[in-house]
Each structure stands twice: as C-alpha cells, then as structure tokens.
mmCIF file of C-alpha atoms in Angstrom:
data_model
loop_
_atom_site.group_PDB
_atom_site.id
_atom_site.type_symbol
_atom_site.label_atom_id
_atom_site.label_comp_id
_atom_site.label_asym_id
_atom_site.label_seq_id
_atom_site.Cartn_x
_atom_site.Cartn_y
_atom_site.Cartn_z
ATOM 1 C CA UNK A 1 0.000 0.000 0.000
ATOM 2 C CA UNK A 2 2.817 2.430 0.812
ATOM 3 C CA UNK A 3 4.086 2.192 -2.779
ATOM 4 C CA UNK A 4 0.828 3.750 -3.944
ATOM 5 C CA UNK A 5 0.513 6.190 -1.049
ATOM 6 C CA UNK A 6 3.957 7.676 -1.702
ATOM 7 C CA UNK A 7 3.083 8.821 -5.201
ATOM 8 C CA UNK A 8 -0.454 9.919 -4.232
ATOM 9 C CA UNK A 9 0.758 12.032 -1.296
ATOM 10 C CA UNK A 10 3.652 13.563 -3.241
ATOM 11 C CA UNK A 11 1.407 14.365 -6.214
ATOM 12 C CA UNK A 12 -1.170 15.888 -3.852
ATOM 13 C CA UNK A 13 1.473 18.164 -2.312
ATOM 14 C CA UNK A 14 2.597 19.200 -5.782
ATOM 15 C CA UNK A 15 -1.006 19.983 -6.699
ATOM 16 C CA UNK A 16 -1.314 22.271 -3.650
ATOM 17 C CA UNK A 17 1.923 24.145 -4.364
ATOM 18 C CA UNK A 18 1.742 24.069 -8.171
ATOM 19 C CA UNK A 19 1.194 27.827 -8.514
ATOM 20 C CA UNK A 20 4.478 28.479 -6.689
ATOM 21 C CA UNK A 21 6.557 26.295 -8.988
ATOM 22 C CA UNK A 22 8.675 27.658 -11.785
ATOM 23 C CA UNK A 23 8.308 25.923 -15.155
ATOM 24 C CA UNK A 24 11.597 24.093 -14.620
ATOM 25 C CA UNK A 25 10.604 22.921 -11.122
ATOM 26 C CA UNK A 26 7.199 21.729 -12.350
ATOM 27 C CA UNK A 27 8.810 19.723 -15.160
ATOM 28 C CA UNK A 28 11.339 18.238 -12.734
ATOM 29 C CA UNK A 29 8.589 17.029 -10.379
ATOM 30 C CA UNK A 30 6.543 15.636 -13.273
ATOM 31 C CA UNK A 31 9.597 13.698 -14.478
ATOM 32 C CA UNK A 32 10.199 12.353 -10.958
ATOM 33 C CA UNK A 33 6.605 11.197 -10.623
ATOM 34 C CA UNK A 34 6.619 9.608 -14.051
ATOM 35 C CA UNK A 35 9.881 7.773 -13.350
ATOM 36 C CA UNK A 36 8.564 6.508 -10.003
ATOM 37 C CA UNK A 37 5.331 5.258 -11.587
ATOM 38 C CA UNK A 38 7.238 3.480 -14.352
ATOM 39 C CA UNK A 39 9.550 1.800 -11.852
ATOM 40 C CA UNK A 40 6.881 0.549 -9.434
ATOM 41 C CA UNK A 41 4.784 -0.854 -12.260
ATOM 42 C CA UNK A 42 7.865 -2.081 -14.091
ATOM 43 C CA UNK A 43 9.053 -4.239 -11.194
ATOM 44 C CA UNK A 44 5.603 -5.456 -10.145
ATOM 45 C CA UNK A 45 4.947 -9.160 -9.718
ATOM 46 C CA UNK A 46 1.548 -10.471 -10.809
ATOM 47 C CA UNK A 47 -0.103 -7.106 -10.230
ATOM 48 C CA UNK A 48 -2.911 -6.920 -12.747
ATOM 49 C CA UNK A 49 -4.887 -9.969 -13.796
ATOM 50 C CA UNK A 50 -4.104 -9.680 -17.502
ATOM 51 C CA UNK A 51 -0.432 -9.250 -16.604
ATOM 52 C CA UNK A 52 -0.550 -12.865 -15.476
ATOM 53 C CA UNK A 53 -1.598 -13.874 -19.000
ATOM 54 C CA UNK A 54 1.271 -11.912 -20.517
ATOM 55 C CA UNK A 55 3.700 -13.522 -18.088
ATOM 56 C CA UNK A 56 2.406 -16.965 -18.990
ATOM 57 C CA UNK A 57 2.839 -16.390 -22.719
ATOM 58 C CA UNK A 58 6.213 -14.605 -22.508
ATOM 59 C CA UNK A 59 8.127 -17.846 -23.042
ATOM 60 C CA UNK A 60 6.321 -18.192 -26.375
ATOM 61 C CA UNK A 61 7.881 -14.977 -27.701
ATOM 62 C CA UNK A 62 9.123 -15.738 -31.238
ATOM 63 C CA UNK A 63 12.737 -15.423 -32.265
ATOM 64 C CA UNK A 64 13.761 -12.798 -34.790
ATOM 65 C CA UNK A 65 13.734 -15.403 -37.594
ATOM 66 C CA UNK A 66 10.262 -16.585 -36.579
ATOM 67 C CA UNK A 67 9.066 -12.993 -36.422
ATOM 68 C CA UNK A 68 9.901 -12.521 -40.130
ATOM 69 C CA UNK A 69 7.576 -15.365 -41.130
ATOM 70 C CA UNK A 70 4.554 -14.576 -38.923
ATOM 71 C CA UNK A 71 1.134 -14.561 -40.585
ATOM 72 C CA UNK A 72 -0.246 -11.277 -39.250
ATOM 73 C CA UNK A 73 -3.832 -12.172 -40.206
ATOM 74 C CA UNK A 74 -3.867 -14.876 -37.518
ATOM 75 C CA UNK A 75 -1.302 -13.634 -34.987
ATOM 76 C CA UNK A 76 -2.648 -12.929 -31.495
ATOM 77 C CA UNK A 77 -0.011 -10.251 -30.914
ATOM 78 C CA UNK A 78 0.680 -7.040 -32.829
ATOM 79 C CA UNK A 79 4.117 -6.425 -34.390
ATOM 80 C CA UNK A 80 5.076 -3.524 -32.126
ATOM 81 C CA UNK A 81 4.532 -5.550 -28.981
ATOM 82 C CA UNK A 82 6.387 -8.552 -30.427
ATOM 83 C CA UNK A 83 9.389 -6.432 -31.426
ATOM 84 C CA UNK A 84 9.605 -5.005 -27.899
ATOM 85 C CA UNK A 85 9.219 -8.527 -26.474
ATOM 86 C CA UNK A 86 11.996 -9.895 -28.676
ATOM 87 C CA UNK A 87 14.356 -7.054 -27.737
ATOM 88 C CA UNK A 88 13.626 -7.374 -23.999
ATOM 89 C CA UNK A 89 13.927 -11.140 -24.069
ATOM 90 C CA UNK A 90 17.321 -10.848 -25.754
ATOM 91 C CA UNK A 91 18.486 -8.984 -22.613
ATOM 92 C CA UNK A 92 16.767 -11.083 -19.925
ATOM 93 C CA UNK A 93 14.285 -13.946 -19.790
ATOM 94 C CA UNK A 94 12.583 -12.247 -16.839
ATOM 95 C CA UNK A 95 9.299 -10.501 -17.601
ATOM 96 C CA UNK A 96 10.022 -7.354 -15.564
ATOM 97 C CA UNK A 97 12.036 -5.641 -18.327
ATOM 98 C CA UNK A 98 9.132 -5.851 -20.750
ATOM 99 C CA UNK A 99 6.825 -4.491 -18.027
ATOM 100 C CA UNK A 100 9.224 -1.601 -17.501
ATOM 101 C CA UNK A 101 9.376 -0.713 -21.202
ATOM 102 C CA UNK A 102 5.611 -0.968 -21.718
ATOM 103 C CA UNK A 103 4.915 1.105 -18.591
ATOM 104 C CA UNK A 104 7.333 3.731 -19.894
ATOM 105 C CA UNK A 105 5.691 3.959 -23.324
ATOM 106 C CA UNK A 106 2.240 4.275 -21.762
ATOM 107 C CA UNK A 107 2.970 6.695 -18.951
ATOM 108 C CA UNK A 108 5.410 9.026 -20.703
ATOM 109 C CA UNK A 109 2.760 9.670 -23.372
ATOM 110 C CA UNK A 110 0.044 10.167 -20.752
ATOM 111 C CA UNK A 111 2.160 12.435 -18.528
ATOM 112 C CA UNK A 112 3.055 14.642 -21.498
ATOM 113 C CA UNK A 113 -0.601 14.834 -22.534
ATOM 114 C CA UNK A 114 -1.760 15.736 -19.013
ATOM 115 C CA UNK A 115 0.961 18.380 -18.642
ATOM 116 C CA UNK A 116 -0.189 19.977 -21.901
ATOM 117 C CA UNK A 117 -3.937 19.773 -21.251
ATOM 118 C CA UNK A 118 -4.242 20.717 -17.552
ATOM 119 C CA UNK A 119 -3.985 24.053 -15.778
ATOM 120 C CA UNK A 120 -2.699 22.117 -12.765
ATOM 121 C CA UNK A 121 -1.179 18.891 -14.147
ATOM 122 C CA UNK A 122 -0.834 17.345 -10.693
ATOM 123 C CA UNK A 123 -4.616 17.423 -10.235
ATOM 124 C CA UNK A 124 -4.855 15.681 -13.595
ATOM 125 C CA UNK A 125 -2.382 13.052 -12.420
ATOM 126 C CA UNK A 126 -4.356 12.367 -9.236
ATOM 127 C CA UNK A 127 -7.466 11.803 -11.346
ATOM 128 C CA UNK A 128 -5.481 9.579 -13.727
ATOM 129 C CA UNK A 129 -4.257 7.446 -10.827
ATOM 130 C CA UNK A 130 -7.834 7.026 -9.627
ATOM 131 C CA UNK A 131 -9.658 6.567 -12.934
ATOM 132 C CA UNK A 132 -7.282 4.713 -15.221
ATOM 133 C CA UNK A 133 -3.719 4.081 -14.069
ATOM 134 C CA UNK A 134 -4.043 0.583 -12.610
ATOM 135 C CA UNK A 135 -6.177 -0.670 -15.485
ATOM 136 C CA UNK A 136 -4.047 0.923 -18.196
ATOM 137 C CA UNK A 137 -0.654 -0.071 -16.800
ATOM 138 C CA UNK A 138 -1.369 -3.645 -15.708
ATOM 139 C CA UNK A 139 -4.397 -4.988 -17.585
ATOM 140 C CA UNK A 140 -4.192 -3.684 -21.169
ATOM 141 C CA UNK A 141 -0.446 -3.550 -21.772
ATOM 142 C CA UNK A 142 -0.540 -3.406 -25.565
ATOM 143 C CA UNK A 143 -3.567 -1.163 -25.892
ATOM 144 C CA UNK A 144 -2.357 1.262 -23.222
ATOM 145 C CA UNK A 145 0.909 1.698 -25.143
ATOM 146 C CA UNK A 146 -1.146 2.523 -28.237
ATOM 147 C CA UNK A 147 -3.192 4.994 -26.166
ATOM 148 C CA UNK A 148 -0.080 6.634 -24.710
ATOM 149 C CA UNK A 149 1.317 7.181 -28.209
ATOM 150 C CA UNK A 150 -2.036 8.548 -29.417
ATOM 151 C CA UNK A 151 -2.320 11.012 -26.529
ATOM 152 C CA UNK A 152 1.203 12.285 -27.163
ATOM 153 C CA UNK A 153 0.290 12.503 -30.844
ATOM 154 C CA UNK A 154 -3.035 14.308 -30.361
ATOM 155 C CA UNK A 155 -1.518 17.790 -30.492
ATOM 156 C CA UNK A 156 -0.529 17.156 -34.110
ATOM 157 C CA UNK A 157 -4.230 17.344 -35.031
ATOM 158 C CA UNK A 158 -4.510 20.917 -33.725
ATOM 159 C CA UNK A 159 -1.220 21.804 -35.396
ATOM 160 C CA UNK A 160 -2.423 20.168 -38.648
ATOM 161 C CA UNK A 161 0.804 18.206 -38.946
ATOM 162 C CA UNK A 162 -0.886 15.353 -40.744
ATOM 163 C CA UNK A 163 2.268 13.512 -41.751
ATOM 164 C CA UNK A 164 3.424 13.368 -38.144
ATOM 165 C CA UNK A 165 -0.043 12.471 -36.909
ATOM 166 C CA UNK A 166 -0.707 9.567 -39.244
ATOM 167 C CA UNK A 167 2.847 8.313 -38.920
ATOM 168 C CA UNK A 168 2.378 7.985 -35.158
ATOM 169 C CA UNK A 169 -1.083 6.502 -35.728
ATOM 170 C CA UNK A 170 0.598 3.652 -37.568
ATOM 171 C CA UNK A 171 2.937 3.220 -34.619
ATOM 172 C CA UNK A 172 -0.089 3.062 -32.271
ATOM 173 C CA UNK A 173 -1.720 0.430 -34.478
ATOM 174 C CA UNK A 174 1.470 -1.612 -34.318
ATOM 175 C CA UNK A 175 0.861 -1.990 -30.583
ATOM 176 C CA UNK A 176 -2.886 -2.657 -30.722
ATOM 177 C CA UNK A 177 -5.281 -2.898 -33.649
ATOM 178 C CA UNK A 178 -7.981 -1.034 -31.729
ATOM 179 C CA UNK A 179 -5.866 2.067 -32.483
ATOM 180 C CA UNK A 180 -7.409 2.021 -35.973
ATOM 181 C CA UNK A 181 -9.920 4.390 -34.351
ATOM 182 C CA UNK A 182 -7.180 7.037 -34.260
ATOM 183 C CA UNK A 183 -7.232 7.221 -38.073
ATOM 184 C CA UNK A 184 -10.656 8.881 -37.991
ATOM 185 C CA UNK A 185 -10.273 10.951 -34.809
ATOM 186 C CA UNK A 186 -9.448 14.128 -36.847
ATOM 187 C CA UNK A 187 -12.952 13.955 -38.352
ATOM 188 C CA UNK A 188 -14.366 14.580 -34.862
ATOM 189 C CA UNK A 189 -12.303 17.687 -34.167
ATOM 190 C CA UNK A 190 -15.390 19.945 -34.449
ATOM 191 C CA UNK A 191 -17.799 17.549 -32.777
ATOM 192 C CA UNK A 192 -20.299 19.303 -30.524
ATOM 193 C CA UNK A 193 -23.866 18.931 -29.317
ATOM 194 C CA UNK A 194 -26.533 19.864 -31.852
ATOM 195 C CA UNK A 195 -29.606 18.147 -33.246
ATOM 196 C CA UNK A 196 -27.459 15.995 -35.536
ATOM 197 C CA UNK A 197 -25.339 14.841 -32.591
ATOM 198 C CA UNK A 198 -28.354 13.938 -30.455
ATOM 199 C CA UNK A 199 -29.997 12.159 -33.381
ATOM 200 C CA UNK A 200 -26.875 10.013 -33.752
ATOM 201 C CA UNK A 201 -26.698 9.489 -29.991
ATOM 202 C CA UNK A 202 -30.304 8.316 -29.746
ATOM 203 C CA UNK A 203 -30.002 6.255 -32.928
ATOM 204 C CA UNK A 204 -26.840 4.573 -31.656
ATOM 205 C CA UNK A 205 -28.493 3.788 -28.345
ATOM 206 C CA UNK A 206 -31.674 2.344 -29.865
ATOM 207 C CA UNK A 207 -29.975 0.408 -32.655
ATOM 208 C CA UNK A 208 -26.990 -0.770 -30.639
ATOM 209 C CA UNK A 209 -28.114 -4.440 -30.461
ATOM 210 C CA UNK A 210 -27.857 -4.591 -34.256
ATOM 211 C CA UNK A 211 -24.162 -3.734 -33.992
ATOM 212 C CA UNK A 212 -23.419 -7.219 -32.691
ATOM 213 C CA UNK A 213 -23.366 -8.288 -36.334
ATOM 214 C CA UNK A 214 -20.893 -5.617 -37.362
ATOM 215 C CA UNK A 215 -18.042 -8.143 -37.523
ATOM 216 C CA UNK A 216 -19.741 -9.577 -40.651
ATOM 217 C CA UNK A 217 -18.758 -6.352 -42.420
ATOM 218 C CA UNK A 218 -15.077 -6.520 -41.429
ATOM 219 C CA UNK A 219 -12.849 -8.092 -44.044
ATOM 220 C CA UNK A 220 -9.479 -8.127 -42.329
ATOM 221 C CA UNK A 221 -9.119 -11.633 -40.893
ATOM 222 C CA UNK A 222 -7.225 -10.623 -37.751
ATOM 223 C CA UNK A 223 -9.828 -8.055 -36.850
ATOM 224 C CA UNK A 224 -12.675 -10.475 -37.516
ATOM 225 C CA UNK A 225 -11.247 -12.997 -35.071
ATOM 226 C CA UNK A 226 -10.779 -10.347 -32.407
ATOM 227 C CA UNK A 227 -14.197 -8.762 -32.883
ATOM 228 C CA UNK A 228 -15.942 -12.113 -32.807
ATOM 229 C CA UNK A 229 -14.164 -12.938 -29.598
ATOM 230 C CA UNK A 230 -15.169 -9.660 -27.982
ATOM 231 C CA UNK A 231 -18.805 -10.142 -28.973
ATOM 232 C CA UNK A 232 -18.762 -13.702 -27.693
ATOM 233 C CA UNK A 233 -17.523 -12.387 -24.367
ATOM 234 C CA UNK A 234 -20.118 -9.624 -24.461
ATOM 235 C CA UNK A 235 -22.911 -12.182 -24.685
ATOM 236 C CA UNK A 236 -21.819 -13.550 -21.310
ATOM 237 C CA UNK A 237 -21.950 -10.174 -19.597
ATOM 238 C CA UNK A 238 -25.109 -9.669 -17.586
ATOM 239 C CA UNK A 239 -27.214 -6.542 -17.368
ATOM 240 C CA UNK A 240 -25.893 -5.562 -13.933
ATOM 241 C CA UNK A 241 -22.326 -5.628 -15.195
ATOM 242 C CA UNK A 242 -23.228 -3.496 -18.205
ATOM 243 C CA UNK A 243 -24.980 -0.899 -16.052
ATOM 244 C CA UNK A 244 -22.108 -0.779 -13.537
ATOM 245 C CA UNK A 245 -19.580 -0.522 -16.349
ATOM 246 C CA UNK A 246 -21.538 2.307 -17.917
ATOM 247 C CA UNK A 247 -21.886 4.269 -14.661
ATOM 248 C CA UNK A 248 -18.160 4.806 -14.072
ATOM 249 C CA UNK A 249 -17.774 5.944 -17.687
ATOM 250 C CA UNK A 250 -20.943 7.995 -18.133
ATOM 251 C CA UNK A 251 -21.198 10.105 -14.983
ATOM 252 C CA UNK A 252 -17.665 11.601 -15.050
ATOM 253 C CA UNK A 253 -18.272 12.495 -18.719
ATOM 254 C CA UNK A 254 -21.567 14.113 -17.819
ATOM 255 C CA UNK A 255 -19.901 16.132 -15.044
ATOM 256 C CA UNK A 256 -17.428 17.633 -17.529
ATOM 257 C CA UNK A 257 -20.200 18.509 -19.985
ATOM 258 C CA UNK A 258 -22.552 20.061 -17.417
ATOM 259 C CA UNK A 259 -20.009 22.160 -15.529
ATOM 260 C CA UNK A 260 -18.110 23.212 -18.644
ATOM 261 C CA UNK A 261 -21.374 24.553 -20.042
ATOM 262 C CA UNK A 262 -22.567 26.045 -16.762
ATOM 263 C CA UNK A 263 -19.362 28.001 -16.078
ATOM 264 C CA UNK A 264 -18.320 28.575 -19.697
ATOM 265 C CA UNK A 265 -14.870 27.090 -19.061
ATOM 266 C CA UNK A 266 -14.136 26.497 -22.760
ATOM 267 C CA UNK A 267 -12.185 23.290 -22.259
ATOM 268 C CA UNK A 268 -10.139 22.889 -25.437
ATOM 269 C CA UNK A 269 -10.844 19.175 -25.908
ATOM 270 C CA UNK A 270 -14.622 19.146 -25.452
ATOM 271 C CA UNK A 271 -15.022 17.464 -28.840
ATOM 272 C CA UNK A 272 -13.390 14.337 -27.410
ATOM 273 C CA UNK A 273 -15.622 14.469 -24.334
ATOM 274 C CA UNK A 274 -18.670 14.520 -26.622
ATOM 275 C CA UNK A 275 -17.145 11.575 -28.498
ATOM 276 C CA UNK A 276 -16.761 9.732 -25.184
ATOM 277 C CA UNK A 277 -20.466 10.267 -24.568
ATOM 278 C CA UNK A 278 -21.260 8.707 -27.955
ATOM 279 C CA UNK A 279 -19.093 5.717 -27.097
ATOM 280 C CA UNK A 280 -20.942 5.419 -23.786
ATOM 281 C CA UNK A 281 -24.144 4.995 -25.778
ATOM 282 C CA UNK A 282 -22.700 1.825 -27.265
ATOM 283 C CA UNK A 283 -21.223 0.437 -24.052
ATOM 284 C CA UNK A 284 -24.616 -0.731 -22.840
ATOM 285 C CA UNK A 285 -25.149 -3.118 -25.765
ATOM 286 C CA UNK A 286 -21.617 -4.245 -26.685
ATOM 287 C CA UNK A 287 -19.443 -3.390 -23.665
ATOM 288 C CA UNK A 288 -16.346 -5.234 -24.882
ATOM 289 C CA UNK A 289 -16.059 -3.320 -28.157
ATOM 290 C CA UNK A 290 -17.224 0.130 -27.069
ATOM 291 C CA UNK A 291 -15.315 0.011 -23.797
ATOM 292 C CA UNK A 292 -12.142 -0.342 -25.853
ATOM 293 C CA UNK A 293 -13.077 2.795 -27.755
ATOM 294 C CA UNK A 294 -13.713 4.693 -24.513
ATOM 295 C CA UNK A 295 -10.136 3.888 -23.480
ATOM 296 C CA UNK A 296 -8.947 6.322 -26.165
ATOM 297 C CA UNK A 297 -11.182 9.154 -24.954
ATOM 298 C CA UNK A 298 -11.093 8.552 -21.187
ATOM 299 C CA UNK A 299 -8.042 10.769 -20.565
ATOM 300 C CA UNK A 300 -9.869 13.700 -22.166
ATOM 301 C CA UNK A 301 -12.528 13.280 -19.473
ATOM 302 C CA UNK A 302 -9.743 13.070 -16.863
ATOM 303 C CA UNK A 303 -8.178 16.332 -18.021
ATOM 304 C CA UNK A 304 -11.638 17.914 -18.333
ATOM 305 C CA UNK A 305 -12.352 17.055 -14.701
ATOM 306 C CA UNK A 306 -8.939 18.444 -13.770
ATOM 307 C CA UNK A 307 -9.884 21.751 -15.366
ATOM 308 C CA UNK A 308 -13.116 21.828 -13.334
ATOM 309 C CA UNK A 309 -11.278 21.196 -10.070
ATOM 310 C CA UNK A 310 -8.657 23.829 -10.943
ATOM 311 C CA UNK A 311 -11.131 26.501 -12.053
ATOM 312 C CA UNK A 312 -11.445 29.570 -9.860
ATOM 313 C CA UNK A 313 -15.030 30.076 -11.046
ATOM 314 C CA UNK A 314 -16.200 26.961 -9.216
ATOM 315 C CA UNK A 315 -16.546 27.232 -5.449
ATOM 316 C CA UNK A 316 -14.896 24.712 -3.139
ATOM 317 C CA UNK A 317 -18.205 23.163 -2.061
ATOM 318 C CA UNK A 318 -19.072 22.283 -5.645
ATOM 319 C CA UNK A 319 -15.590 20.856 -6.219
ATOM 320 C CA UNK A 320 -16.051 18.608 -3.202
ATOM 321 C CA UNK A 321 -19.404 17.563 -4.657
ATOM 322 C CA UNK A 322 -17.757 16.717 -7.990
ATOM 323 C CA UNK A 323 -15.173 14.582 -6.189
ATOM 324 C CA UNK A 324 -17.948 12.890 -4.211
ATOM 325 C CA UNK A 325 -19.945 12.010 -7.336
ATOM 326 C CA UNK A 326 -16.772 10.733 -8.987
ATOM 327 C CA UNK A 327 -16.014 8.483 -6.015
ATOM 328 C CA UNK A 328 -19.566 7.135 -5.930
ATOM 329 C CA UNK A 329 -19.537 6.397 -9.670
ATOM 330 C CA UNK A 330 -16.331 4.371 -9.238
ATOM 331 C CA UNK A 331 -17.349 2.649 -6.005
ATOM 332 C CA UNK A 332 -18.661 -0.559 -7.585
ATOM 333 C CA UNK A 333 -15.770 -0.543 -10.056
ATOM 334 C CA UNK A 334 -13.265 -0.664 -7.200
ATOM 335 C CA UNK A 335 -15.408 -3.052 -5.183
ATOM 336 C CA UNK A 336 -15.119 -5.614 -7.979
ATOM 337 C CA UNK A 337 -11.607 -4.800 -9.221
ATOM 338 C CA UNK A 338 -9.509 -3.623 -6.275
ATOM 339 C CA UNK A 339 -7.647 -6.912 -5.806
ATOM 340 C CA UNK A 340 -6.386 -6.708 -9.376
ATOM 341 C CA UNK A 341 -3.942 -4.035 -8.181
ATOM 342 C CA UNK A 342 -3.952 -4.195 -4.391
ATOM 343 C CA UNK A 343 -1.944 -5.238 -2.512
ATOM 344 C CA UNK A 344 1.169 -4.332 -4.460
ATOM 345 C CA UNK A 345 3.836 -7.021 -4.910
ATOM 346 C CA UNK A 346 7.281 -6.505 -6.464
ATOM 347 C CA UNK A 347 9.800 -8.895 -7.995
ATOM 348 C CA UNK A 348 11.993 -8.154 -4.959
ATOM 349 C CA UNK A 349 9.519 -9.947 -2.694
ATOM 350 C CA UNK A 350 7.511 -12.331 -4.845
ATOM 351 C CA UNK A 351 4.283 -13.727 -3.463
ATOM 352 C CA UNK A 352 0.891 -14.597 -4.844
ATOM 353 C CA UNK A 353 -2.342 -12.942 -3.757
ATOM 354 C CA UNK A 354 -5.161 -15.530 -3.440
ATOM 355 C CA UNK A 355 -7.907 -13.027 -4.311
ATOM 356 C CA UNK A 356 -6.048 -12.059 -7.484
ATOM 357 C CA UNK A 357 -5.587 -15.696 -8.452
ATOM 358 C CA UNK A 358 -9.314 -16.244 -7.949
ATOM 359 C CA UNK A 359 -10.142 -13.361 -10.294
ATOM 360 C CA UNK A 360 -7.792 -14.835 -12.915
ATOM 361 C CA UNK A 361 -9.432 -18.257 -12.670
ATOM 362 C CA UNK A 362 -12.852 -16.640 -12.981
ATOM 363 C CA UNK A 363 -11.865 -14.594 -16.042
ATOM 364 C CA UNK A 364 -9.396 -16.829 -17.851
ATOM 365 C CA UNK A 365 -9.133 -20.227 -16.157
ATOM 366 C CA UNK A 366 -11.052 -22.008 -18.883
ATOM 367 C CA UNK A 367 -9.533 -20.083 -21.776
ATOM 368 C CA UNK A 368 -5.807 -19.501 -21.267
ATOM 369 C CA UNK A 369 -3.910 -17.418 -23.801
#
C-alpha cells in the first residue's frame, strides 16, 4: 500500500503548491513522478490480472527469424509488442524488463498529454491514478501503449501536422489494432452537441443491439477474429455488469459537460468528451467493443475534470461535490476490481495474492492465452 501512497501524497502536495513552482521545477517534479510510476509498475509481480496472461505467454515470444515469417492475419499479438518482447527477451528472460518498457511507453505519453492539457497537471495526475492508471498499466499492456502514443500525438491534429499524426497513428496500431480508431479521430475535431449529434446518440443507443453483427462487415481476418471474440464475451456479460460498467464511464463524462457549459470554461478538448459520450451509448449493448473505444477518450474526461477542479469560477463546495460524485460512480468498479492491483507485490519480494488468483481463474481459467 505504501508504494501507492507515496506517489499519491507527493502528487497531492505538488497539486497544492503548483502555482508556486517555476516551469523548470514543475517539469522536474513531473519527471520524478513519471519515473517513479514506471519503476513501481515495471518491477511489479503479478499485479494486474491480464499481466498474469502476458507472463504466462512470454516464453512463447518468437525469435527474430520466426518474427519474419509470422502470418499477421492470424497472430494474437501485434508487431510492435512482439518487437519489444523480442528485444527485452534478448536482454533477460525475466518478464520485468518488458513491463518496464511498456509502462514507460504508456505513462510518458500520458504524462506529457496531461501536462499539456491541464492548468494544474498534478490534479490531472491524481485523477489519472484514480480513474485509469491501474487498469491501463497492468491490464491492457498493448492497448495502453497505443493509447499513450495517441495522446502524445493528439496535439498534431490541432497543429495540422498530418504527416506526423498519421505516422504515429501507424505506430499506435502496431501496438494494438484497436488504435485504428485514431485514423478517424481528426474527423471529430469539431464535434459538438446539436440536433445531428443527439440524433446520432439516440439512434446509436436504440440500434446498438444490431451492432453485434458488425463483424460480418469486417474483411481483415485478424480483426474479424478479435471482434468475434469480444462479442462472444459480451454475450456472457449480464445486465448488472453493463450498467455498472456504464456508470463509471458515463457520470464523469456528464460532469465535464454540465459544468463546462454552466461556467463557460471552454475546455479545449470538449469534442473528445462529446465523443466519449457517444461511445458510452454503445457500451450498454456491446461493452467489450465500445469500452475499448472509450479507453482512447477517457483521458480527455480526466483532463476535463482536472480543469473543473482547478477553475477559480467553481466554489470549493461544488468541487467537493464533484469529487464525491466521482467516487460514488467508481465505487462498484473498485469493489469488484480492487484486488487486481492491491496489494502491491514486487519482484523483490515475490508472493501470490489468493484473491487475485481467484479473479484470474474466474476470467481466464477455462480459456488460457
């Protein structure tokens, strides 16, 4: 627990004294926090249920010669992740080095994005720790790397540096094929709420069950296999799970929209918050697919909330209320997922956590990677 408390307390102190920092001091503290986060998640041992799958399959990493002959239409791993795995495995057979590299790719991109998007980046980091950090860094290793690259890359849209943007999009896709969504993100740059938006929102919500057949329209074999798998999993998800999953995504998004409008805060990335709301409309019917899409827009909600909590226009009582609603919306999420990340275990003191093993057996015991 102290490993997590150290970074939370230090980030909280930085958030309080942020206005007194010079630019150089602020950057230095951000770098320290980022390095600490990378290290603790880099040397973790079986922290994160999906991490256990990656550890189990690490010995199956192909050699360089095998990599050259892989059929990418059937491979379960994207080329970017495999290249990193091959390089790390050439240094050590232990899994921790790969964890360290993947945590670095993810969190460096996210830290840079938060520092650019937030008035007080340390408030943004506290929200990131609470809303996404454990899940991103330990349970979706490949996709979180793709997300980190995308978030770093996002500024290229505003700068209209399309060569740079689409070049980095390809790099994101090399880590996870869900990053194909980044290819069309520029088309949503002016997205806002009007009658067209709400028509699409309502239409998406009402017709969402029909989207379970969307994999029939996908022609790329690798994507078909993945999509079919996600839908098959989605059929086993009950209504209570779907509602609970939607709550921790929907209500924080709604908070950003309501308070941004009420206090005219003019958050620069509101288009992505509106896109998150559209994705939330699909989460209820196909949670596996649409939840993956919300991963790419979640940090825009995080930084939007950071702007609310840093805004002088909003009184302290309301800020406390926002934090309270946020905590309530995530209460069931942590009730069902806490043992995925707590307690913390490092490679320096290896031990298994029975509750975490139980979650793994529940999720993957009958279908190992």
